[in-house]
Coordinates of C-alpha atoms and ligand atoms in Angstrom, one line a residue:
M1 CA 41.7 73.2 122.3
T2 CA 44.2 76.0 121.5
T3 CA 43.6 77.7 118.1
R4 CA 47.0 78.2 116.7
V5 CA 47.9 81.1 114.5
W6 CA 49.3 78.6 112.0
D7 CA 49.1 74.9 112.0
Y8 CA 50.1 72.3 109.3
L9 CA 48.7 69.1 110.9
A10 CA 45.3 69.1 109.3
E11 CA 46.9 69.7 105.9
Y12 CA 49.4 66.9 106.6
E13 CA 46.5 64.6 107.4
N14 CA 45.0 65.3 104.0
E15 CA 48.2 65.2 102.0
R16 CA 50.1 62.5 104.0
L17 CA 50.3 59.9 101.3
D18 CA 51.6 62.3 98.7
I19 CA 54.2 63.8 101.1
L20 CA 55.4 60.4 102.2
D21 CA 55.5 59.3 98.6
A22 CA 57.7 62.4 97.8
V23 CA 60.1 61.3 100.5
E24 CA 60.3 57.8 99.3
T25 CA 60.7 58.9 95.7
V26 CA 63.9 60.8 96.7
F27 CA 65.2 58.0 98.9
N28 CA 64.7 55.5 96.0
S29 CA 66.2 57.8 93.4
G30 CA 69.9 57.1 94.0
Q31 CA 70.7 60.8 94.2
L32 CA 70.2 62.7 97.4
V33 CA 71.7 66.1 96.6
L34 CA 71.0 68.3 93.6
G35 CA 69.2 65.5 91.8
G36 CA 66.1 65.1 89.7
S37 CA 63.7 66.6 92.3
V38 CA 65.6 69.9 92.6
R39 CA 65.9 70.1 88.8
G40 CA 62.2 69.2 88.5
F41 CA 61.0 71.7 91.0
E42 CA 63.2 74.5 89.5
A43 CA 61.7 73.8 86.1
E44 CA 58.1 73.7 87.4
F45 CA 58.5 76.8 89.6
A46 CA 60.0 78.8 86.8
A47 CA 57.2 77.6 84.5
Y48 CA 54.5 78.5 87.0
H49 CA 55.9 82.1 86.9
G50 CA 56.6 82.1 83.2
V51 CA 60.3 83.0 83.8
D52 CA 63.4 81.3 82.3
H53 CA 65.2 80.3 85.5
C54 CA 64.7 79.2 89.1
V55 CA 67.6 78.3 91.3
G56 CA 66.7 76.3 94.4
L57 CA 68.4 77.4 97.6
D58 CA 68.5 76.5 101.3
N59 CA 66.2 79.3 102.6
G60 CA 64.7 82.6 101.8
T61 CA 67.3 84.7 103.5
N62 CA 70.0 83.2 101.2
A63 CA 67.6 83.6 98.3
I64 CA 67.8 87.4 98.9
K65 CA 71.5 87.5 99.8
L66 CA 72.6 85.4 96.8
G67 CA 70.0 87.2 94.6
L68 CA 71.6 90.5 95.5
Q69 CA 75.1 89.2 94.9
A70 CA 74.2 87.7 91.6
L71 CA 72.8 91.1 90.6
G72 CA 76.3 92.5 91.4
I73 CA 75.4 94.2 94.7
G74 CA 78.0 94.3 97.4
P75 CA 80.1 96.6 99.7
G76 CA 79.6 100.3 99.2
D77 CA 76.2 99.9 97.5
E78 CA 72.9 101.0 99.0
V79 CA 69.7 98.9 98.8
I80 CA 66.4 100.7 99.4
T81 CA 63.9 98.6 101.3
V82 CA 61.4 98.9 104.2
S83 CA 61.8 98.4 108.0
N84 CA 58.3 97.0 108.2
T85 CA 59.5 93.5 107.2
A86 CA 60.8 90.3 108.6
A87 CA 64.3 90.9 109.9
P88 CA 65.9 88.4 107.4
T89 CA 65.2 90.8 104.5
V90 CA 67.6 93.2 106.2
V91 CA 70.0 90.5 107.5
A92 CA 70.4 89.4 103.8
I93 CA 71.2 92.9 102.5
D94 CA 73.6 93.6 105.4
S95 CA 75.4 90.3 104.9
T96 CA 76.3 91.2 101.3
G97 CA 78.2 94.2 102.7
A98 CA 75.7 96.6 101.1
T99 CA 73.9 99.2 103.2
P100 CA 70.1 98.8 103.8
V101 CA 68.3 102.1 103.4
F102 CA 64.8 102.2 104.9
V103 CA 61.8 104.1 103.7
D104 CA 58.4 104.2 105.4
V105 CA 55.3 102.3 104.5
R106 CA 51.9 103.5 103.4
A107 CA 49.3 103.9 106.3
D108 CA 46.6 102.0 104.4
D109 CA 48.2 98.8 103.2
Y110 CA 51.5 98.9 105.2
L111 CA 53.6 98.4 102.0
M112 CA 56.6 100.4 100.7
D113 CA 55.8 104.1 100.1
T114 CA 57.4 104.3 96.6
G115 CA 57.4 108.1 96.7
Q116 CA 59.8 107.9 99.6
A117 CA 61.9 105.4 97.7
A118 CA 62.4 108.0 94.9
A119 CA 63.5 110.5 97.5
A120 CA 66.0 108.1 99.1
I121 CA 68.0 107.5 95.9
T122 CA 71.7 108.6 96.1
E123 CA 74.7 108.1 93.8
R124 CA 75.4 104.9 95.8
T125 CA 71.9 103.4 95.3
R126 CA 72.2 100.2 93.3
C127 CA 69.0 98.3 94.0
L128 CA 65.4 98.6 95.0
L129 CA 64.1 95.7 97.2
P130 CA 60.3 95.8 97.6
V131 CA 58.9 93.4 100.1
H132 CA 55.5 92.0 99.1
L133 CA 54.5 91.9 102.7
Y134 CA 51.6 89.9 104.2
G135 CA 50.6 88.5 100.7
Q136 CA 50.1 91.5 98.4
C137 CA 52.4 93.3 96.0
V138 CA 54.1 96.7 96.4
D139 CA 53.1 99.1 93.7
M140 CA 55.7 98.0 91.1
A141 CA 55.1 100.5 88.2
P142 CA 56.8 103.5 90.0
L143 CA 59.7 101.3 91.1
Q144 CA 60.3 100.0 87.6
E145 CA 60.2 103.5 86.3
L146 CA 62.8 104.6 89.0
A147 CA 64.9 101.6 88.2
A148 CA 65.0 102.4 84.5
R149 CA 65.7 106.1 85.1
H150 CA 68.5 105.6 87.6
G151 CA 69.9 102.3 86.3
L152 CA 69.0 100.3 89.4
A153 CA 68.4 96.6 89.9
V154 CA 65.1 95.4 91.3
L155 CA 64.9 92.4 93.6
E156 CA 61.5 91.4 94.8
D157 CA 61.2 89.8 98.3
C158 CA 58.4 87.3 97.6
A159 CA 58.8 85.3 100.8
Q160 CA 55.2 86.1 101.7
A161 CA 53.6 86.4 98.3
H162 CA 53.6 83.1 96.4
G163 CA 50.8 83.3 93.9
A164 CA 49.9 87.0 94.5
R165 CA 49.2 89.1 91.5
Q166 CA 49.2 92.8 90.5
G167 CA 47.3 93.8 87.4
G168 CA 47.2 90.0 86.6
T169 CA 51.0 89.7 86.8
L170 CA 52.5 87.2 89.3
A171 CA 54.6 88.5 92.2
G172 CA 58.2 88.0 91.3
T173 CA 58.0 88.4 87.6
T174 CA 58.3 92.2 87.3
G175 CA 61.8 92.9 88.7
D176 CA 65.2 91.6 87.6
A177 CA 65.0 88.7 90.1
A178 CA 62.8 87.6 93.0
A179 CA 63.5 85.7 96.2
F180 CA 61.1 83.2 97.8
S181 CA 61.1 81.4 101.1
F182 CA 59.5 78.0 101.5
Y183 CA 59.6 78.1 105.3
P184 CA 56.8 75.8 106.5
T185 CA 54.3 78.6 107.4
K186 CA 54.6 80.2 103.9
V187 CA 51.8 80.1 101.3
L188 CA 54.0 77.5 99.5
G189 CA 55.7 75.9 102.5
A190 CA 58.2 72.9 102.7
Y191 CA 58.5 70.4 105.5
G192 CA 61.6 72.2 106.7
D193 CA 63.7 75.0 105.2
G194 CA 63.9 76.0 101.6
G195 CA 64.2 78.9 99.2
A196 CA 64.6 79.9 95.6
T197 CA 65.5 82.8 93.4
I198 CA 63.8 83.2 90.0
T199 CA 65.0 85.4 87.1
S200 CA 64.8 85.5 83.3
D201 CA 68.4 86.8 83.1
E202 CA 70.7 83.9 82.1
S203 CA 73.8 85.5 83.6
V204 CA 72.1 86.1 86.9
A205 CA 70.9 82.5 87.0
R206 CA 74.4 81.2 86.2
R207 CA 75.9 83.3 89.1
L208 CA 73.2 82.1 91.5
R209 CA 74.1 78.4 90.6
R210 CA 77.7 79.2 91.3
L211 CA 77.0 81.1 94.5
R212 CA 75.0 78.1 96.0
Y213 CA 77.8 75.7 95.2
Y214 CA 81.0 77.0 96.9
G215 CA 81.5 79.4 94.0
M216 CA 82.2 76.5 91.7
E217 CA 81.5 76.9 88.0
D218 CA 82.0 73.2 87.4
R219 CA 82.5 70.4 89.9
Y220 CA 85.7 70.9 92.0
Y221 CA 86.7 74.2 90.4
T222 CA 86.0 77.4 92.3
L223 CA 85.8 80.3 89.8
Q224 CA 86.3 83.9 90.9
T225 CA 84.4 84.4 94.1
P226 CA 84.5 81.6 96.8
A227 CA 81.0 81.1 98.2
H228 CA 79.1 78.9 100.6
N229 CA 76.9 75.9 100.3
S230 CA 73.3 77.0 99.9
R231 CA 71.6 74.1 98.0
L232 CA 67.9 73.3 98.3
D233 CA 67.5 69.9 99.8
E234 CA 66.3 67.2 97.4
V235 CA 63.5 65.9 99.8
Q236 CA 62.2 69.4 100.3
A237 CA 62.3 70.0 96.5
E238 CA 60.2 66.9 95.9
I239 CA 57.7 67.9 98.5
L240 CA 57.5 71.4 97.0
R241 CA 56.9 69.9 93.6
R242 CA 53.8 68.1 94.9
K243 CA 52.6 71.2 96.8
L244 CA 53.2 73.5 93.9
R245 CA 50.4 71.7 92.1
R246 CA 48.1 72.7 94.9
L247 CA 49.4 76.3 95.3
D248 CA 46.3 77.9 93.7
T249 CA 44.1 75.8 95.9
Y250 CA 46.0 76.9 99.0
V251 CA 45.6 80.5 97.9
A252 CA 41.8 80.1 97.3
G253 CA 41.6 78.5 100.8
R254 CA 43.3 81.5 102.4
R255 CA 41.1 83.9 100.5
A256 CA 38.0 82.1 101.7
V257 CA 39.2 82.4 105.4
A258 CA 39.9 86.1 104.8
Q259 CA 36.4 86.7 103.4
R260 CA 34.8 85.0 106.3
Y261 CA 36.8 87.1 108.7
A262 CA 36.0 90.3 106.8
D263 CA 32.3 89.4 106.9
G264 CA 32.3 88.4 110.5
L265 CA 34.4 91.3 111.8
A266 CA 32.9 94.2 109.8
G267 CA 31.7 97.0 111.9
T268 CA 33.7 96.0 115.0
G269 CA 36.1 99.0 114.9
L270 CA 38.9 96.7 114.0
E271 CA 40.9 97.9 111.0
L272 CA 40.8 95.0 108.5
P273 CA 43.4 94.3 105.8
R274 CA 43.0 96.5 102.7
T275 CA 43.9 95.3 99.3
A276 CA 45.4 97.9 97.0
P277 CA 43.7 98.5 93.7
G278 CA 44.7 95.9 91.1
N279 CA 46.2 93.5 93.7
E280 CA 45.1 89.9 94.3
H281 CA 46.0 89.2 98.0
V282 CA 47.1 85.8 99.1
Y283 CA 46.8 86.4 102.9
Y284 CA 50.0 84.9 104.1
V285 CA 49.0 86.6 107.3
Y286 CA 45.7 88.3 108.2
V287 CA 46.9 91.5 109.8
V288 CA 44.4 93.7 111.7
R289 CA 44.9 96.9 113.6
H290 CA 43.5 98.5 116.7
P291 CA 44.9 101.2 119.0
R292 CA 44.2 99.0 122.1
R293 CA 46.0 96.0 120.6
D294 CA 47.8 94.9 123.8
D295 CA 44.5 94.9 125.8
I296 CA 42.8 92.8 123.0
I297 CA 45.6 90.3 123.0
E298 CA 45.5 90.0 126.8
R299 CA 41.8 89.4 126.8
L300 CA 41.9 86.9 124.0
K301 CA 44.1 84.7 126.0
A302 CA 41.0 83.5 127.9
Y303 CA 39.7 82.1 124.7
D304 CA 42.8 80.0 124.1
I305 CA 43.5 81.6 120.7
H306 CA 47.1 82.2 119.6
L307 CA 47.8 85.5 117.9
N308 CA 50.9 86.8 116.3
I309 CA 52.4 90.2 115.6
S310 CA 54.2 90.7 112.3
Y311 CA 56.2 92.6 113.5
P312 CA 56.4 93.9 117.0
W313 CA 59.8 95.6 116.6
P314 CA 60.6 97.5 113.4
V315 CA 63.9 96.3 112.1
H316 CA 65.5 99.8 112.3
T317 CA 64.9 99.9 116.1
M318 CA 66.5 96.5 116.8
A319 CA 69.8 96.6 118.7
G320 CA 71.3 94.3 116.1
F321 CA 70.8 97.0 113.5
A322 CA 71.9 99.9 115.6
H323 CA 75.0 100.2 113.3
L324 CA 72.6 101.4 110.5
G325 CA 72.1 104.6 112.5
Y326 CA 68.3 105.1 112.5
A327 CA 66.8 107.0 115.4
K328 CA 63.5 106.2 116.9
G329 CA 60.9 108.4 115.2
S330 CA 62.6 108.2 111.8
L331 CA 59.9 106.0 110.3
P332 CA 56.7 107.1 112.0
V333 CA 54.1 104.9 110.1
T334 CA 56.2 101.8 110.6
E335 CA 56.7 102.5 114.3
A336 CA 53.0 103.3 114.9
L337 CA 52.0 100.1 113.2
A338 CA 54.3 98.0 115.4
G339 CA 52.3 99.0 118.4
E340 CA 48.8 98.4 117.0
I341 CA 48.8 95.4 114.6
F342 CA 48.2 91.7 115.3
S343 CA 47.5 88.7 113.1
L344 CA 44.5 86.3 113.4
P345 CA 44.9 82.6 112.8
M346 CA 45.4 82.0 109.0
Y347 CA 46.0 78.9 107.0
P348 CA 44.0 77.2 104.3
S349 CA 43.0 74.2 106.4
L350 CA 41.6 76.3 109.2
S351 CA 38.2 74.8 109.8
H352 CA 35.0 76.8 109.7
D353 CA 34.5 76.0 113.4
L354 CA 37.8 77.6 114.3
Q355 CA 37.2 80.6 112.1
D356 CA 33.9 81.1 113.8
K357 CA 35.5 80.7 117.2
V358 CA 38.0 83.4 116.3
I359 CA 35.3 85.8 115.0
H360 CA 33.1 85.2 118.1
A361 CA 36.0 85.8 120.5
V362 CA 37.2 88.9 118.8
R363 CA 33.7 90.4 118.6
E364 CA 33.1 89.7 122.3
V365 CA 36.4 91.2 123.4
L366 CA 35.9 94.3 121.2
A367 CA 32.4 94.8 122.5
A368 CA 33.6 94.7 126.1
L369 CA 36.6 97.1 125.6
Ligands
PLP1 C1 59.6 88.9 104.1 C2 60.5 87.8 104.4 N1 61.8 87.9 103.8 C3 62.6 86.9 104.0 C4 62.4 85.8 104.8 C5 63.4 84.8 105.1 O1 63.1 83.5 104.7 P1 63.7 82.2 105.5 O2 63.1 82.1 106.8 O3 63.3 81.0 104.6 O4 65.2 82.4 105.5 C6 61.1 85.7 105.4 C7 60.7 84.5 106.2 O5 61.1 84.3 107.3 C8 60.1 86.7 105.2 O6 58.9 86.7 105.7

């Protein structure tokens, strides 16, 4: 049987009655759009984070885009982020009319090099957008200090970091706002698309509510900026409410898989994920590194194990972002990583047998290299 890099079917088998009950609850509620389930999820997700507001949105890309717009970012502004991220981080910035400015990542944990962020600030910089990639937080203290010194907004991309902590503080609660994706693979995943932006700033939350609803302040009256429809679906919201109660269990499950991998793969020459001091990693993906990555992946095909690469093409080298003007070689750590990293199967319901199958296969392939 193929071991997939991500699979929800075992989880669905365990949670089926609750998920189906969530669907039925919405269908019986009499309100199919922006009803009690979206309001309930928003209140519970905000409470989980200890922030004042959560605005449910249709996906994580729009959670970033609308988050930036609600913070007042738009054409002519620069937003500092990384190229070692999922393309939608950059799609979202670009679609506001602002200019994404890339800095490199650190060679040990592959997260934003905050020293380079300081050097990238110009008079047009308006926002810092750290991406808490793979499930652990970017070092936030230097970014907060830079933001305070230069009057910048901070929007955290938490699409991969639900439940992650730094110094005990939850991801998404340090900056001015934070964007989440609930794409099914995520640590908190829906059964379809979903997203949310959280903030404790009342005016930012108000703008977000307007931006997800055609720009309307009240029903049928578009105030100031016309916008699109970016509402979180009511069924997905109810499923997310149920799953939010289990978020800490999902995180514990992912950590247990990571620990088994770390124990089983120690001493193989494979570079395993490193957790920065003070961070509590949630292992959205389990990213390992080896200079002979392509050979390893090729040989692992014989074991019927699916692997993934997050990400094989740095965003600044993609043809679709050529207009940003980054030459190859401009972000050397990011570019080197793209040729050497790959991800092992990772999800909380991954069985011990499958974990052992992965460990055994990787050990055998590496020994024979
Ligand atoms: C880091 C990051 N940012 C943004 C997104 C966009 O989220 P979505 O797919 O829900 O639009 C994703 C997920 O794909 C992501 O991993």
